Amino acid sequence: MAALSPAPAPAPVPVAVVAFAQSDHRRATPGTSEAELLLPVLRDVLDQAGLAPGEADFTCSGSSDYLAGRPFSFTLTLDAVGAWPPVAESHVEMDGAWALYEAWVKLLTGEADTALVYAHGTSSAGSLRDVLSRQLDPYYAAPLWPDSVALAALQAQALIDAGDTDEDDLARIAARNRTVARANPHAQLRAAGPHGDYVVRPLRTADCPPVSDGAAAVVLAAGDTARRMHERPAWIRGIDHRVEPHALGVRDLTDSPSTRRAAERAGAYDAPLDLAELHAPFTSQEVVLRKALRLADDVRVNPSGGALAANPVMATGLIRLGEAAARIHRGEARRALAHATSGPCLQHNLVAVLEGDSA
Amino acid sequence: MPDHLTAPLVVEFPFTRSLGPVQSAFLTGLRERTVLGVRTHDGRVLVPPVEYDPDTADELRGLVEVGTTGTVTTWAWNPAPRRGQPLGTPFAWVLVRLDGADTALLHALDAPGPEAVHTGLRVRVRWAERRTGAITDIACFEPHDSTTRTQTRPHDGAFVDPVTGITTPARLDYTYTPGRAQTRHLHALARRRTVGERCPACHKVCVPPRGACPTCGVATTDRVEVGPRGTVTTFCVVNIKARGLPIDVPYVYAHIALDGADLALHGRIAGIPCNEVRMGLRVEPVWTDDGPYPDHYRPTGEPDAPYDTYKGML
Ligand SMILES: [Zn+2]
């Protein structure tokens, strides 16, 4: 008996990043509430897209209550959105890159034509190294309070043992990111400093990201709406995210199979790239990502300075997507990769491929 | 006074988890100085053990006993131990592959200095004197010359008085900052004045102000003193006493629209029997000597406010 074949699915409408804005990222913003931090960023991004507050069909945000120790802090950010009468809204307790992923899915369903995506992090309110230890497995890891630098240092030593890097190489990565950040007025660290003392050996001060407060936002739009909102939309040609086991001891810390898998599914290896914005909070993690992504020597990596120049946790990944899109908006790149990470030692990775229209 | 307020904020919680069969056996085993792993269907031994294969998602139940000696697979020297970490003196974080295991366990290594540590170092478990069935029953690892033994022994995971749950106390210290608008509001409140902020778009006055009009999504601008009198817009009668709250039940908790405000705030109503509180009741704040905000609101004796004057704030 012949099986009935389903009707072919219609080709999904293409979705693009049409606007990106971010705050200046600073060591601390003690005078501002969540809404006060976000308001100018949201106003900027909505103005770029020509949208009024509350006008986007869908709103999605990323943040973590643990950073500032405020339960349901994401609801306070809605004050800055114009959420009455009620808007279609969602939140992920993750980096805003994953909020963008959710918004992308929403636009693919056809239920929304435009989406506002935003993220904020005020890490200065707490002790970030310790706060991040609370995301670990509560049975075997969290009771030991291994802080975020300690776990990254275990990964860095594994890379050194494997011959993938050494301390001089890490120092060069730190210096390069912060030197190029001179051209990024939003960055917090905009000059190469000394490599510094060991924080947790083999990682030194300069190998670690700054603690930053900051916020970022993008507007996504579908098809012709995107073309109306920007003359050079940054089309999302592919986006995917993959996660590895939570137990550090079962992973090969010198590799990132989840990044590679996400990059394959996002189409990153299908054609040459001009540019890559990598979410590598620690210098050693840039080594892992370059290897997993097989980046060619002529690919510009982190012209923004990356997470080593500004690290507003929960917004850092979204900023990678926004920075890559902004280069396409300005005609400085044609095909760019953006990467975001979450969890210890690059546990969970998202890869997007953004493209401008062909000339 | 500073131009922005801050206050210490401590978040403390006992994180309580039940264990399930595999983790219960592993942690109870530690209490009994026995280290258990779990064997995957392709023969690998995972230590610490998990209930599901990280590669295949197969349910795993086959426990084996592994050695208490092992090999460092990577390490990181921690010159400045932090609160809650296994050792109070400088130590190495290590991943240790115990003899018989195919994966590594995260813990601390007690060593005199970084020059004494390297990948491949042989180590053994140092047991905690007091063991309760937790990962901290391993006090740490210590360097130990021994040869690798890879034999494992099947283990039924059965122990007398198994541990079925753990409580991990967590404490995080923060500095709370209310922001510009709430700082202005709190400074005014210290002078027993209630100051809201007006939205430049819809002209409503938000009290307490949080810096943005939640309707319009724009920054609030002009400061406007409101009250002190107001109108009960809605209320409830609280009949269950909250722990630590020195207020007798029943009492009335109300939304109160202060005169000139376009958002209602919360407050307790007293000085009137519960069953006489009503929507539209006119009230005024009652301050205690050192209270940072009104202790409660009491009737003013004015005629009730007409419904139309507050229906937009329900
Ligand atoms: Zn308004």
XYZ file of N, CA and C in Angstrom, chain A residues 22 56 60 112 119-120 133 137 146 150 162 183 185-187 210 220 229 242 244 255 283 296 314 325 343 350 354:
84
model
N 23.369 48.628 22.602
C 23.912 48.160 23.879
C 24.269 49.364 24.738
N 6.336 45.875 19.035
C 6.849 44.599 18.508
C 5.824 43.503 18.774
N 11.071 39.042 24.028
C 11.700 37.950 24.772
C 12.989 38.458 25.399
N 4.379 36.000 14.453
C 4.921 37.329 14.727
C 5.775 37.756 13.541
N 18.496 41.755 26.959
C 19.145 41.046 28.055
C 19.880 42.056 28.919
N 20.000 41.730 30.185
C 20.794 42.595 31.055
C 21.462 41.755 32.129
N 28.883 29.413 40.617
C 29.031 28.034 41.090
C 27.679 27.416 41.432
N 25.944 21.094 39.109
C 25.280 19.915 39.659
C 25.279 19.994 41.195
N 33.243 25.233 43.593
C 34.270 25.559 42.599
C 33.834 26.798 41.818
N 38.156 28.898 38.600
C 38.777 27.597 38.872
C 38.443 26.595 37.768
N 47.782 19.413 26.427
C 47.558 18.832 25.097
C 48.395 19.522 24.024
N 38.480 50.501 19.714
C 37.529 51.041 18.734
C 36.077 50.821 19.147
N 33.399 51.861 21.751
C 33.171 52.799 22.857
C 32.379 52.196 24.017
N 31.686 51.071 23.777
C 30.893 50.455 24.846
C 31.718 49.547 25.743
N 32.920 49.191 25.287
C 33.711 48.202 26.020
C 34.198 48.761 27.353
N 36.387 40.886 32.559
C 36.018 41.837 33.600
C 34.649 41.484 34.158
N 14.373 41.698 15.769
C 14.290 40.743 14.660
C 13.055 41.076 13.838
N 12.716 47.775 7.288
C 13.330 48.359 8.491
C 14.813 48.649 8.308
N 23.578 23.453 21.080
C 23.807 22.076 21.548
C 24.448 22.127 22.926
N 26.430 19.902 26.249
C 27.237 18.740 26.636
C 26.863 18.317 28.059
N 38.173 20.208 23.701
C 37.386 20.225 22.463
C 36.004 20.776 22.788
N 40.550 33.572 27.936
C 41.428 33.466 26.762
C 41.510 32.023 26.264
N 39.387 29.999 9.523
C 40.527 30.275 8.648
C 41.279 31.489 9.179
N 24.838 37.283 30.883
C 23.469 37.126 30.387
C 23.199 38.026 29.178
N 25.833 41.250 13.563
C 24.792 41.834 12.704
C 25.133 43.273 12.345
N 27.143 28.028 30.860
C 27.610 26.908 31.670
C 29.119 26.879 31.783
N 25.783 28.055 21.293
C 24.864 28.463 20.227
C 25.696 29.089 19.111
N 25.074 34.708 10.025
C 24.348 35.892 9.548
C 24.929 36.304 8.198
